[in-house]
Short mmCIF file of C-alpha atoms in Angstrom, two decimals:
data_model
loop_
_atom_site.label_atom_id
_atom_site.label_comp_id
_atom_site.label_asym_id
_atom_site.label_seq_id
_atom_site.Cartn_x
_atom_site.Cartn_y
_atom_site.Cartn_z
CA MET U 1 12.71 -0.89 2.28
CA LYS U 2 12.29 2.50 3.43
CA SER U 3 11.52 5.01 0.47
CA THR U 4 10.77 8.67 -0.42
CA SER U 5 8.85 10.45 -2.84
CA ASN U 6 7.22 13.90 -3.87
CA THR U 7 3.82 12.20 -4.91
CA LYS U 8 1.98 10.12 -2.65
CA PRO U 9 2.02 6.42 -3.54
CA ASP U 10 -0.62 4.35 -4.03
CA SER U 11 -1.05 1.38 -1.87
CA ILE U 12 -0.32 -1.27 -4.47
CA THR U 13 1.33 -0.17 -7.92
CA PRO U 14 0.95 -2.73 -10.65
CA ASP U 15 4.25 -2.56 -12.77
CA TRP U 16 2.53 -3.27 -16.08
CA GLY U 17 5.93 -3.22 -18.00
CA SER U 18 6.56 -6.41 -15.73
CA LEU U 19 3.52 -8.62 -17.09
CA VAL U 20 4.78 -11.52 -18.58
CA SER U 21 3.26 -15.16 -19.04
CA GLY U 22 0.64 -14.62 -16.43
CA LYS U 23 2.82 -13.16 -14.10
CA MET U 24 3.88 -9.28 -12.88
CA ASP U 25 5.34 -7.30 -10.28
CA ILE U 26 3.55 -4.90 -8.03
CA LEU U 27 4.73 -2.47 -5.42
CA VAL U 28 3.21 -2.54 -1.91
CA HIS U 29 3.22 0.59 0.19
CA TRP U 30 2.61 0.93 3.69
CA ASP U 31 3.57 3.09 6.78
CA ILE U 32 3.08 6.00 4.43
CA SER U 33 3.81 9.61 6.45
CA THR U 34 3.64 12.78 5.11
CA LYS U 35 6.95 14.91 5.85
CA THR U 36 8.21 18.60 5.29
CA GLY U 37 11.94 19.15 3.87
CA THR U 38 13.71 22.20 2.97
CA ASP U 39 15.68 22.80 -0.02
CA THR U 40 18.72 24.56 -0.67
CA LEU U 41 16.96 28.19 -0.93
CA GLY U 42 15.31 27.41 2.02
CA SER U 43 11.79 26.70 1.05
CA SER U 44 9.75 23.90 2.25
CA TYR U 45 8.51 21.11 0.44
CA THR U 46 6.08 18.01 1.12
CA TYR U 47 7.38 14.59 0.69
CA TYR U 48 6.35 11.34 1.35
CA GLU U 49 8.20 8.49 3.63
CA TYR U 50 6.96 4.93 3.59
CA GLN U 51 7.73 0.95 3.32
CA GLU U 52 7.98 -0.26 -0.11
CA GLU U 53 8.29 -3.81 -1.34
CA ARG U 54 7.73 -5.82 -4.89
CA ILE U 55 6.49 -8.83 -4.97
CA ASN U 56 5.97 -11.06 -8.44
CA ILE U 57 2.19 -12.53 -8.68
CA GLU U 58 0.29 -14.42 -10.69
CA VAL U 59 -2.72 -12.64 -12.29
CA PRO U 60 -5.67 -14.10 -14.46
CA ASN U 61 -4.99 -12.75 -17.94
CA SER U 62 -3.51 -9.81 -19.35
CA ASP U 63 -6.33 -7.41 -19.33
CA GLN U 64 -5.44 -4.33 -17.22
CA THR U 65 -8.95 -3.85 -15.75
CA THR U 66 -9.21 -7.54 -14.91
CA ILE U 67 -5.97 -7.25 -13.16
CA GLN U 68 -6.59 -4.46 -11.49
CA THR U 69 -9.65 -5.81 -10.17
CA TYR U 70 -8.04 -8.65 -9.07
CA ILE U 71 -5.09 -6.68 -7.22
CA ASN U 72 -7.92 -4.95 -5.71
CA VAL U 73 -9.82 -8.18 -4.40
CA ASN U 74 -6.46 -9.74 -2.90
CA MET U 75 -5.06 -6.68 -1.68
CA ASP U 76 -4.97 -8.09 1.88
CA ARG U 77 -2.96 -10.86 1.05
CA TYR U 78 -0.35 -8.60 -0.64
CA PHE U 79 0.13 -6.81 2.63
CA ARG U 80 0.52 -9.72 4.38
CA MET U 81 3.02 -10.93 1.92
CA VAL U 82 5.22 -8.39 2.74
CA GLY U 83 4.35 -8.51 6.71
CA ALA U 84 2.86 -5.39 6.62
CA LEU U 85 -0.82 -4.98 8.53
CA SER U 86 -3.25 -5.18 5.49
CA PRO U 87 -5.97 -2.71 5.21
CA SER U 88 -8.82 -4.95 6.52
CA ASP U 89 -6.16 -5.47 9.74
CA LEU U 90 -6.20 -1.72 10.11
CA GLN U 91 -9.83 -1.44 9.87
CA TRP U 92 -10.61 -4.10 12.45
CA LYS U 93 -8.29 -2.85 15.00
CA SER U 94 -10.16 0.61 14.41
CA ASP U 95 -13.54 -1.00 14.64
CA MET U 96 -12.34 -2.84 18.11
CA GLU U 97 -10.74 0.32 19.67
CA ALA U 98 -14.12 2.12 19.14
CA ALA U 99 -16.21 -1.24 20.53
CA VAL U 100 -13.83 -0.78 23.72
CA LEU U 101 -14.30 3.16 23.64
CA ASP U 102 -18.30 2.79 23.40
CA LEU U 103 -18.20 0.16 26.21
CA ALA U 104 -16.49 2.42 28.41
CA GLY U 105 -19.07 4.87 27.77
CA THR U 106 -16.30 7.52 26.26
CA SER U 107 -16.32 8.62 22.94
CA SER U 108 -13.27 9.18 20.38
#
């Protein structure tokens, strides 16, 4: 779902209020781009446009630090669950492009 906000979203935002019986919702954000808009007075402002999906995940316990670590470790999986390229997929693509350019004798 396409969303907008005046603050840049994190890649994954836990919904701590949804934590019940070892499960909670997280918001996954991708394709984040910076946009410029104009208000009714003609002033420009920055906002962010992005894709967003809410998914329900199982978590190891109710400790926020442990849950955040668990989410960080499983980040690629959550991106794939919503059909987005994961951070490691994007890094792999960047690494492959750099390797091809290096083999071709050009630099990026």
